[in-house]
Coordinates of C-alpha atoms in Angstrom, one line a residue:
Chain A
X102 CA 20.9 36.5 4.1
X103 CA 19.9 39.4 2.1
X104 CA 18.4 42.6 3.5
X105 CA 15.9 44.5 1.6
X106 CA 16.7 47.6 3.5
X107 CA 20.4 47.3 2.6
X108 CA 19.9 49.1 -0.6
X109 CA 16.9 50.4 -2.5
X110 CA 19.0 52.8 -4.4
X111 CA 17.9 51.5 -7.8
X112 CA 20.8 53.2 -9.5
X113 CA 22.3 50.3 -11.3
X114 CA 23.5 50.5 -14.9
X115 CA 22.3 48.1 -17.5
X116 CA 24.7 45.3 -17.9
X117 CA 26.2 45.6 -14.4
X118 CA 26.5 42.3 -12.6
X119 CA 23.6 41.8 -10.2
X120 CA 24.2 38.1 -9.3
X121 CA 27.3 36.1 -9.8
X122 CA 27.2 32.3 -9.2
X123 CA 30.4 30.4 -9.2
X124 CA 30.8 26.6 -9.1
X125 CA 27.6 26.2 -7.2
X126 CA 26.6 22.8 -5.9
X127 CA 23.6 22.4 -3.6
X128 CA 23.2 19.0 -1.8
X129 CA 20.8 18.3 0.9
X130 CA 19.4 15.4 2.9
X131 CA 15.6 15.0 3.1
X132 CA 13.3 12.4 4.5
X133 CA 11.3 10.0 2.3
X134 CA 8.2 10.7 4.4
X135 CA 6.2 13.8 4.0
X136 CA 5.6 14.1 7.7
X137 CA 8.4 12.4 9.6
X138 CA 7.5 11.2 13.1
X139 CA 9.5 9.5 15.8
X140 CA 7.1 6.6 15.8
X141 CA 7.7 5.9 12.1
X142 CA 11.4 6.4 12.5
X143 CA 11.6 3.8 15.3
X144 CA 9.4 1.4 13.2
X145 CA 11.6 1.8 10.1
X146 CA 14.8 1.6 12.1
X147 CA 13.8 -1.8 13.5
X148 CA 12.9 -3.0 9.9
X149 CA 16.2 -1.6 8.5
X150 CA 14.5 0.5 5.8
X151 CA 16.2 3.6 4.5
X152 CA 14.7 6.8 5.9
X153 CA 16.5 9.6 4.2
X154 CA 17.9 10.4 0.7
X155 CA 20.6 12.7 -0.5
X156 CA 19.5 15.1 -3.2
X157 CA 22.1 16.7 -5.6
X158 CA 19.8 19.5 -6.5
X159 CA 22.2 21.8 -8.3
X160 CA 25.5 20.7 -9.8
X161 CA 28.5 22.7 -11.0
X162 CA 26.5 25.7 -11.8
X163 CA 28.0 29.0 -13.1
X164 CA 26.0 32.1 -14.1
X165 CA 26.2 35.8 -14.1
X166 CA 22.9 37.8 -14.1
X167 CA 23.0 41.5 -15.2
X168 CA 20.9 44.5 -14.3
X169 CA 18.4 45.3 -16.9
X170 CA 17.9 41.6 -17.8
X171 CA 15.0 39.3 -17.2
X172 CA 16.3 35.7 -16.9
X173 CA 13.8 33.0 -17.5
X174 CA 14.4 29.6 -15.9
X175 CA 12.7 26.6 -17.5
X176 CA 13.0 22.9 -16.7
X177 CA 10.9 19.9 -15.8
X178 CA 9.7 19.2 -12.3
X179 CA 12.6 18.3 -10.1
X180 CA 15.1 20.0 -12.3
X181 CA 16.5 22.1 -9.4
X182 CA 14.9 25.4 -10.4
X183 CA 13.4 26.2 -6.9
X184 CA 16.5 25.0 -5.1
X185 CA 18.6 27.4 -7.3
X186 CA 16.2 30.2 -6.5
X187 CA 16.4 29.5 -2.8
X188 CA 20.2 29.4 -3.0
X189 CA 20.3 32.8 -4.7
X190 CA 18.1 34.3 -2.1
X191 CA 20.1 32.8 0.8
X192 CA 17.4 30.4 2.0
X193 CA 19.4 27.4 1.2
X194 CA 23.1 28.2 1.2
X195 CA 25.5 26.4 -1.1
X196 CA 27.2 23.1 -0.3
X197 CA 30.2 24.2 -2.4
X198 CA 30.7 27.3 -4.5
X199 CA 29.8 30.9 -4.0
X200 CA 27.0 33.3 -4.8
X201 CA 27.5 37.1 -4.8
X202 CA 24.7 39.5 -4.8
X203 CA 25.1 43.1 -5.8
X204 CA 21.8 44.4 -4.6
X205 CA 18.8 43.8 -2.4
X206 CA 16.7 40.8 -3.2
X207 CA 13.0 40.2 -3.0
X208 CA 11.6 36.7 -3.4
X209 CA 8.3 35.3 -4.4
X210 CA 8.8 31.7 -3.8
X211 CA 6.1 29.3 -2.6
X212 CA 3.7 32.2 -2.3
X213 CA 5.6 33.6 0.7
X214 CA 3.0 35.8 2.4
X215 CA 0.7 33.9 4.7
X216 CA 3.1 33.2 7.6
X217 CA 0.2 32.4 9.9
X218 CA -3.2 31.5 8.6
X219 CA -4.8 32.6 11.8
X220 CA -3.3 36.1 11.7
X221 CA -4.7 38.9 9.6
X222 CA -3.4 39.8 6.2
X223 CA -2.1 43.0 7.7
X224 CA -0.1 41.2 10.4
X225 CA 1.3 38.8 7.8
X226 CA 2.4 41.6 5.5
X227 CA 4.1 43.4 8.5
X228 CA 5.7 40.2 9.8
X229 CA 6.9 39.0 6.4
X230 CA 8.4 42.4 5.7
X231 CA 10.2 42.5 9.1
X232 CA 11.5 39.0 8.6
X233 CA 12.8 40.0 5.1
X234 CA 14.8 42.8 6.7
X235 CA 12.5 45.8 6.1
X236 CA 12.0 48.4 8.8
X237 CA 8.6 49.0 10.3
X238 CA 8.6 52.5 8.8
X239 CA 9.5 51.1 5.3
X240 CA 6.6 48.7 5.5
X241 CA 4.2 51.4 6.7
X242 CA 5.2 53.6 3.8
X243 CA 4.5 50.8 1.3
X244 CA 1.5 49.3 3.0
X245 CA -1.3 51.2 1.2
X246 CA 0.4 50.6 -2.2
X247 CA 0.6 46.8 -1.4
X248 CA -3.1 46.4 -0.5
X249 CA -4.2 48.6 -3.4
X250 CA -2.1 46.6 -5.9
X251 CA -3.5 43.4 -4.3
X252 CA -7.0 44.8 -4.3
X253 CA -7.5 43.5 -0.8
X254 CA -8.3 46.6 1.2
X255 CA -11.6 45.3 2.4
X256 CA -10.3 42.0 3.7
X257 CA -6.8 43.0 4.9
X258 CA -7.9 42.8 8.5
X259 CA -9.5 39.4 8.2
X260 CA -7.5 36.2 9.1
X261 CA -5.7 34.8 6.1
X262 CA -7.4 31.4 6.6
X263 CA -10.5 33.2 5.1
X264 CA -8.6 34.1 1.9
X265 CA -8.9 32.2 -1.3
X266 CA -5.8 30.9 -3.1
X267 CA -6.1 33.7 -5.6
X268 CA -6.2 36.3 -2.8
X269 CA -3.1 34.7 -1.3
X270 CA -1.3 35.0 -4.6
X271 CA -2.3 38.6 -5.1
X272 CA -1.0 39.6 -1.7
X273 CA 2.2 37.7 -2.1
X274 CA 2.9 39.2 -5.5
X275 CA 2.0 42.7 -4.3
X276 CA 4.5 42.5 -1.4
X277 CA 7.3 41.1 -3.6
X278 CA 7.1 43.8 -6.3
X279 CA 6.1 46.8 -4.1
X280 CA 9.2 46.7 -2.0
X281 CA 11.2 47.8 -5.1
X282 CA 14.1 45.3 -4.9
X283 CA 17.2 45.5 -7.0
X284 CA 16.8 41.8 -7.8
X285 CA 13.4 40.1 -7.9
X286 CA 13.0 36.4 -8.0
X287 CA 9.6 35.0 -8.9
X288 CA 9.1 31.2 -8.8
X289 CA 6.0 30.0 -10.7
X290 CA 3.8 32.7 -9.3
X291 CA 2.8 34.6 -12.4
X292 CA 0.3 32.0 -13.3
X293 CA -1.7 32.4 -10.1
X294 CA -4.8 34.6 -9.6
X295 CA -7.5 35.4 -12.0
X296 CA -7.0 36.6 -15.6
X297 CA -7.3 40.3 -14.6
X298 CA -4.5 39.9 -12.0
X299 CA -2.4 37.8 -14.2
X300 CA -2.3 40.6 -16.7
X301 CA -1.7 43.1 -14.0
X302 CA 1.2 41.2 -12.6
X303 CA 2.7 40.6 -16.0
X304 CA 2.5 44.3 -16.7
X305 CA 4.3 45.0 -13.4
X306 CA 7.1 42.7 -14.4
X307 CA 7.5 44.4 -17.7
X308 CA 7.5 47.7 -16.0
X309 CA 10.2 46.6 -13.6
X310 CA 12.3 45.4 -16.6
X311 CA 12.4 48.9 -17.8
X312 CA 13.9 50.2 -14.6
X313 CA 17.2 48.3 -14.8
X314 CA 16.4 45.7 -12.2
X315 CA 17.4 42.2 -12.4
X316 CA 14.5 39.8 -12.7
X317 CA 14.6 36.0 -12.5
X318 CA 11.4 34.3 -13.6
X319 CA 10.8 30.6 -13.1
X320 CA 7.8 29.4 -15.0
X321 CA 6.3 26.6 -16.9
X322 CA 4.4 29.1 -19.0
X323 CA 6.7 29.1 -22.0
X324 CA 4.8 31.8 -23.9
X325 CA 5.3 34.2 -21.0
X326 CA 9.0 33.3 -20.8
X327 CA 9.4 34.1 -24.5
X328 CA 7.4 37.3 -24.2
X329 CA 9.0 38.8 -21.1
X330 CA 12.6 37.4 -20.8
X331 CA 15.6 38.4 -22.8
X332 CA 17.7 35.4 -21.7
X333 CA 16.7 31.9 -20.7
X334 CA 18.4 29.0 -19.0
X335 CA 17.2 25.4 -19.1
X336 CA 17.9 23.2 -16.2
X337 CA 17.6 19.4 -16.0
X338 CA 18.5 17.2 -13.0
X339 CA 20.4 20.1 -11.4
X340 CA 22.6 20.9 -14.4
X341 CA 22.6 23.8 -16.8
X342 CA 21.7 22.4 -20.1
X343 CA 21.4 25.5 -22.3
X344 CA 21.6 29.2 -21.9
X345 CA 20.7 31.7 -24.6
X346 CA 18.0 33.7 -26.2
X347 CA 14.4 32.8 -25.3
X348 CA 13.3 31.5 -28.7
X349 CA 16.1 29.0 -29.1
X350 CA 16.2 27.7 -25.5
X351 CA 12.5 27.4 -25.3
X352 CA 12.4 25.6 -28.7
X353 CA 15.1 23.1 -27.5
X354 CA 13.2 22.6 -24.2
X355 CA 10.0 22.0 -26.0
X356 CA 11.7 19.5 -28.3
X357 CA 13.1 17.7 -25.2
X358 CA 9.6 17.6 -23.6
X359 CA 8.2 16.0 -26.8
X360 CA 10.9 13.3 -27.2
X361 CA 11.9 12.9 -23.6
X362 CA 15.6 13.2 -24.2
X363 CA 18.1 15.4 -25.9
X364 CA 21.7 14.9 -27.1
X365 CA 22.7 17.7 -24.8
X366 CA 21.2 15.9 -21.7
X367 CA 22.3 12.4 -22.7
X368 CA 25.9 13.6 -23.2
X369 CA 27.9 12.9 -20.1
X370 CA 29.4 16.3 -19.3
Chain B
X265 CA 31.7 47.2 -7.0
X266 CA 31.7 45.0 -3.9
X267 CA 29.0 42.5 -3.2
X268 CA 26.2 43.4 -0.7
X269 CA 25.7 39.7 0.2
X270 CA 27.8 36.6 -0.3
X271 CA 26.6 33.1 0.3
X272 CA 29.2 30.5 0.9
X273 CA 29.2 27.0 2.4
X274 CA 28.7 26.9 6.1
X275 CA 31.8 26.2 8.1
X276 CA 31.4 23.0 10.1
X277 CA 27.7 23.1 9.5
X278 CA 27.2 26.5 11.2
X279 CA 26.3 29.8 9.6
X280 CA 28.8 32.7 10.0
X281 CA 28.0 33.6 13.6
X282 CA 28.9 37.2 13.5
X283 CA 26.8 37.9 10.5
X284 CA 24.0 35.8 12.0
X285 CA 24.0 37.7 15.3
X286 CA 24.0 41.0 13.4
X287 CA 21.0 40.0 11.3
X288 CA 19.2 38.6 14.4
X289 CA 19.7 41.9 16.2
X290 CA 18.6 43.8 13.1
X291 CA 15.3 41.9 13.1
X292 CA 14.4 42.4 16.7
X293 CA 11.3 44.4 15.7
X294 CA 10.0 41.1 14.2
X295 CA 10.1 39.5 17.6
X296 CA 8.1 42.2 19.4
X297 CA 5.7 42.6 16.5
X298 CA 5.2 38.8 16.4
X299 CA 4.5 38.7 20.1
X300 CA 1.9 41.5 19.8
X301 CA 0.2 39.9 16.8
X302 CA 0.1 36.5 18.5
X303 CA -1.3 37.9 21.7
X304 CA -3.9 39.8 19.7
X305 CA -4.7 36.6 17.8
X306 CA -5.2 34.7 21.0
X307 CA -7.5 37.5 22.2
X308 CA -5.1 38.5 25.0
X309 CA -5.2 42.1 23.8
X310 CA -8.7 42.5 25.2
X311 CA -9.5 43.1 28.9
X312 CA -11.4 39.8 29.1
X313 CA -8.4 38.0 27.5
X314 CA -6.1 39.4 30.1
X315 CA -8.4 38.4 32.9
X316 CA -8.4 34.8 31.5
X317 CA -4.6 34.9 31.4
X318 CA -4.5 35.3 35.1
X319 CA -7.7 33.3 35.9
X320 CA -6.5 30.2 34.1
X321 CA -3.4 29.4 36.2
X322 CA -5.3 30.7 39.3
X323 CA -8.1 28.1 38.8
X324 CA -5.5 25.4 38.2
X325 CA -3.7 26.2 41.4
X326 CA -7.1 26.1 43.2
X327 CA -7.7 22.6 41.7
X328 CA -4.3 21.4 42.8
X329 CA -4.8 23.0 46.2
X330 CA -8.0 21.1 46.7
X331 CA -6.3 17.9 45.7
X332 CA -3.5 18.5 48.3
X333 CA -6.1 19.1 51.0
X334 CA -7.9 15.9 50.1
X335 CA -4.7 13.8 50.0
X336 CA -2.8 15.3 53.0
X337 CA -5.9 16.4 55.0
X338 CA -4.1 19.6 56.2
X339 CA -2.7 22.7 54.7
X340 CA -1.7 26.3 55.4
X341 CA -1.5 29.6 53.5
X342 CA 2.2 29.3 52.8
X343 CA 1.6 26.0 51.0
X344 CA -1.0 27.7 48.8
X345 CA 1.4 30.5 48.0
X346 CA 4.2 28.0 47.2
X347 CA 1.8 26.1 44.9
X348 CA 0.6 29.2 43.1
X349 CA 4.1 30.8 42.7
X350 CA 5.5 27.4 41.4
X351 CA 2.6 26.8 38.9
X352 CA 2.8 30.3 37.5
X353 CA 6.5 30.1 36.7
X354 CA 6.1 26.5 35.6
X355 CA 3.6 27.7 33.0
X356 CA 6.1 30.1 31.6
X357 CA 8.3 27.2 30.8
X358 CA 5.6 24.9 29.4
X359 CA 4.0 27.7 27.3
X360 CA 7.4 28.4 25.9
X361 CA 8.0 24.7 25.1
X362 CA 4.6 24.3 23.5
X363 CA 4.7 27.5 21.3
X364 CA 8.4 27.0 20.6
X365 CA 7.9 23.4 19.3
X366 CA 5.4 24.6 16.7
X367 CA 7.4 27.8 15.8
X368 CA 9.5 26.4 12.9
X369 CA 6.9 24.0 11.4
X370 CA 4.2 26.7 11.6
X371 CA 6.5 29.2 9.9
X372 CA 6.7 27.2 6.8
X373 CA 5.8 29.8 4.2
X374 CA 8.0 32.4 5.7
X375 CA 11.0 29.9 5.9
X376 CA 10.5 28.8 2.3
X377 CA 10.3 32.4 1.0
X378 CA 12.7 34.5 3.1
X379 CA 16.3 34.3 4.3
X380 CA 16.4 35.3 7.9
X381 CA 17.9 33.8 11.1
X382 CA 15.5 31.0 11.8
X383 CA 16.2 31.2 15.6
X384 CA 14.1 34.3 15.8
X385 CA 11.0 32.1 15.5
X386 CA 11.5 30.2 18.7
X387 CA 12.8 33.4 20.4
X388 CA 9.5 35.1 19.4
X389 CA 7.5 32.1 20.8
X390 CA 9.3 32.3 24.1
X391 CA 8.7 36.1 24.3
X392 CA 5.0 35.5 23.9
X393 CA 5.2 33.0 26.8
X394 CA 7.0 35.7 28.9
X395 CA 4.3 38.3 28.0
X396 CA 1.7 35.8 29.2
X397 CA 3.6 35.3 32.4
X398 CA 4.1 39.0 33.4
X399 CA 0.4 39.6 34.4
X400 CA 0.5 36.6 36.8
X401 CA 3.2 38.5 38.8
X402 CA 0.5 41.0 39.8
X403 CA -1.6 38.1 41.1
X404 CA 1.3 36.7 43.0
X405 CA 2.0 40.0 44.6
X406 CA -1.7 40.3 45.6
X407 CA -1.7 36.8 47.1
X408 CA 1.5 37.7 48.9
X409 CA -0.2 40.7 50.6
X410 CA -3.5 38.9 51.3
X411 CA -1.7 35.9 53.0
X412 CA 0.5 38.3 55.0
X413 CA 3.7 36.6 53.7
X414 CA 7.0 38.3 54.7
X415 CA 8.1 41.3 52.7
X416 CA 11.9 41.4 52.7
X417 CA 14.8 42.6 50.5
X418 CA 15.2 39.0 49.4
X419 CA 12.1 39.6 47.2
X420 CA 14.4 41.5 44.8
X421 CA 16.0 38.1 44.0
X422 CA 12.8 37.4 42.0
X423 CA 14.2 39.6 39.2
X424 CA 17.4 37.5 38.4
X425 CA 15.4 34.3 39.0
X426 CA 12.8 35.3 36.4
X427 CA 15.6 36.0 34.0
X428 CA 17.0 32.5 34.6
X429 CA 13.6 31.0 34.2
X430 CA 13.1 32.9 30.9
X431 CA 16.5 31.9 29.6
X432 CA 15.8 28.3 30.4
X433 CA 12.4 28.4 28.7
X434 CA 14.0 30.0 25.7
X435 CA 16.6 27.2 25.5
X436 CA 13.7 24.7 25.7
X437 CA 11.8 26.5 22.9
X438 CA 14.9 26.4 20.7
X439 CA 15.5 22.8 21.4
X440 CA 11.9 21.6 20.8
X441 CA 11.5 23.8 17.7
X442 CA 14.4 21.9 16.1
X443 CA 13.4 18.5 17.2
X444 CA 9.8 19.0 15.9
X445 CA 11.1 19.6 12.4
X446 CA 12.6 16.1 12.4
X447 CA 9.8 14.4 14.4
X448 CA 6.5 16.0 14.0
X449 CA 4.9 13.9 16.7
X450 CA 7.0 15.6 19.3
X451 CA 4.1 18.0 19.9
X452 CA 1.9 15.0 20.9
X453 CA 4.5 13.9 23.5
X454 CA 4.9 17.3 25.1
X455 CA 1.8 17.1 27.4
X456 CA 3.2 13.9 28.9
X457 CA 6.7 15.3 29.2
X458 CA 5.6 18.6 30.8
X459 CA 3.3 16.7 33.2
X460 CA 6.1 14.4 34.3
X461 CA 8.4 17.4 34.8
X462 CA 5.7 19.0 36.9
X463 CA 5.5 16.0 39.2
X464 CA 9.3 15.7 39.5
X465 CA 9.6 19.4 40.4
X466 CA 8.9 21.1 43.8
X467 CA 5.6 22.7 42.7
X468 CA 2.9 20.5 44.1
X469 CA 5.1 19.7 47.1
X470 CA 7.9 21.6 48.9
X471 CA 11.5 20.6 48.5
X472 CA 11.7 19.7 52.2
X473 CA 9.1 17.1 51.7
X474 CA 11.3 15.1 49.5
X475 CA 12.5 11.8 50.9
X476 CA 16.2 10.8 51.0
X477 CA 15.4 8.1 48.4
X478 CA 14.2 10.7 45.9
X479 CA 16.8 13.3 46.6
X480 CA 18.5 12.4 43.3
X481 CA 15.9 14.6 41.7
X482 CA 17.6 17.7 43.1
X483 CA 20.6 16.8 41.0
X484 CA 19.1 15.5 37.8
X485 CA 16.1 17.8 37.4
X486 CA 17.3 21.3 36.1
X487 CA 14.1 22.9 37.4
X488 CA 14.6 21.7 40.9
X489 CA 17.1 24.3 42.1
X490 CA 15.3 27.0 40.2
X491 CA 11.9 26.3 41.7
X492 CA 13.3 25.8 45.2
X493 CA 15.0 29.2 45.0
X494 CA 11.9 30.8 43.7
X495 CA 9.8 29.4 46.5
X496 CA 12.3 30.5 49.2
X497 CA 12.2 34.0 47.7
X498 CA 8.6 34.4 46.9
X499 CA 7.0 32.5 49.8
X500 CA 9.4 32.6 52.7
X501 CA 11.1 35.9 51.8
X502 CA 14.5 34.3 52.3
X503 CA 17.6 34.5 50.2
X504 CA 18.1 31.5 47.8
X505 CA 21.0 29.1 48.4
X506 CA 24.1 30.2 46.4
X507 CA 24.6 26.6 45.3
X508 CA 21.0 26.4 43.9
X509 CA 21.4 29.7 42.0
X510 CA 24.8 28.5 40.6
X511 CA 23.4 25.1 39.6
X512 CA 20.4 26.9 37.9
X513 CA 22.8 29.1 36.0
X514 CA 24.9 26.2 34.9
X515 CA 21.9 24.2 33.7
X516 CA 20.5 27.1 31.8
X517 CA 23.7 28.1 30.1
X518 CA 24.5 24.5 29.2
X519 CA 21.0 23.9 27.8
X520 CA 21.1 27.2 25.9
X521 CA 24.5 26.3 24.4
X522 CA 23.5 22.8 23.4
X523 CA 20.1 23.8 21.9
X524 CA 21.5 26.8 20.0
X525 CA 24.3 24.7 18.5
X526 CA 21.8 22.0 17.5
X527 CA 19.5 24.5 16.0
X528 CA 22.2 26.5 14.1
X529 CA 23.8 23.3 12.8
X530 CA 20.5 22.1 11.4
X531 CA 18.8 25.2 10.3
X532 CA 20.1 25.1 6.7
X533 CA 18.0 21.9 6.2
X534 CA 14.7 23.5 7.5
X535 CA 13.8 24.8 4.1
X536 CA 13.9 21.4 2.6
X537 CA 12.4 19.5 5.5
X538 CA 9.2 21.6 6.0

């Protein structure tokens, strides 16, 4: 599990390895029901129905991510993008293989802020920060910057259940980028919020790119990927299909989306 | 350059325990902050909220006391003290179970977004239950004085007994938080479970009232030796039986070990089950 307070030195050289992934496989078991209950389990057990399934979410994955780079991750739904991001951030440890991190990580997955809907935005920011490994003093130092960036000063002491989805997104993004991580992972979060905030968050990502951080950006917005990233990987069914410059990988991925298959995917590797 | 963090497969389904314990200790501020925020959210930060914290179990004990008078037709002050002391500490356990059961499923966003020792969520829930219990000790002390119950050195035994009760309630919180991830209707069963546990424990009745036929409860109910010791100390001002304290400790340590193992061996899956 990463600790944000472990290093906020920000003194990495461009090209230095930030994340090293070797022979990664992530397998997990999940239920077929969205809300598993004892009652349903007993009913299904008596009928002999299958209740769980094994998901091979990431398979034989190898990758090095360097400081100073912005890695785009593209792939259809269920490709394993979110699982890969959760593995890199320590949320879902590998089944086999190894992930090495050479810096502090901040994640913006599933719009992470909003731990408790009933608690205020302020409490959620503090608790989220403490859970991620920041000290109370570090959170207090960054607090004003977070709420100013999120433009939520007036409602920060209101329960989060009163927030709109855009406000959620703004607060989550503000927390993730303001803690100044060495490695920042953003999973499909740049497309949230209104047009003004989208532009603001995109500019912040570009700004971070210039500070020799390592950024990983998962998005279905291919134009943004092409604009911001300097390297892109394409995942399909848990496998790395292609890695390279944004233009060529996005073009291959677009072609795949149009025709539904690709020689690279069909090939049994 | 050496890696700051390395993620490898869990050994026998368990996270690296030394690293886990270190990270848990490093995040102790979360636990106290969570407890404060949660008490604030439930309005227990205000004076009226704190009064309600004491008034609620007090009213409940009055209702049960009335019931006992109607059923048995007779009562005495020691019986009321026994009932109140038992109910207050029983509520520590049930509050911990109820809040603990929800702790992982309610922490969904945090679990999906951050890597941290998940066990700190049920720990935080049990700390909230402990914070709610502490004011009731003042009421117990007041009742003790008003009813003229004996004040002896044995009362100091309340401290280790509260510790045992807390550790037991923590073990329950950890266990039910894990079970609730797999069976979301566990929460619906809890009121029945805790009510049954109440009737099988020496709260509404004294241990001496138990018939020979039902004496098996003393062995199979982990709360029995704890509550009996608690009543001896808090009501009679007598020392608890060594066997009862020993039995309570064994139950608590065993449940803590089992629930922690179950939780740690399953927590990797929480992010994909929520």
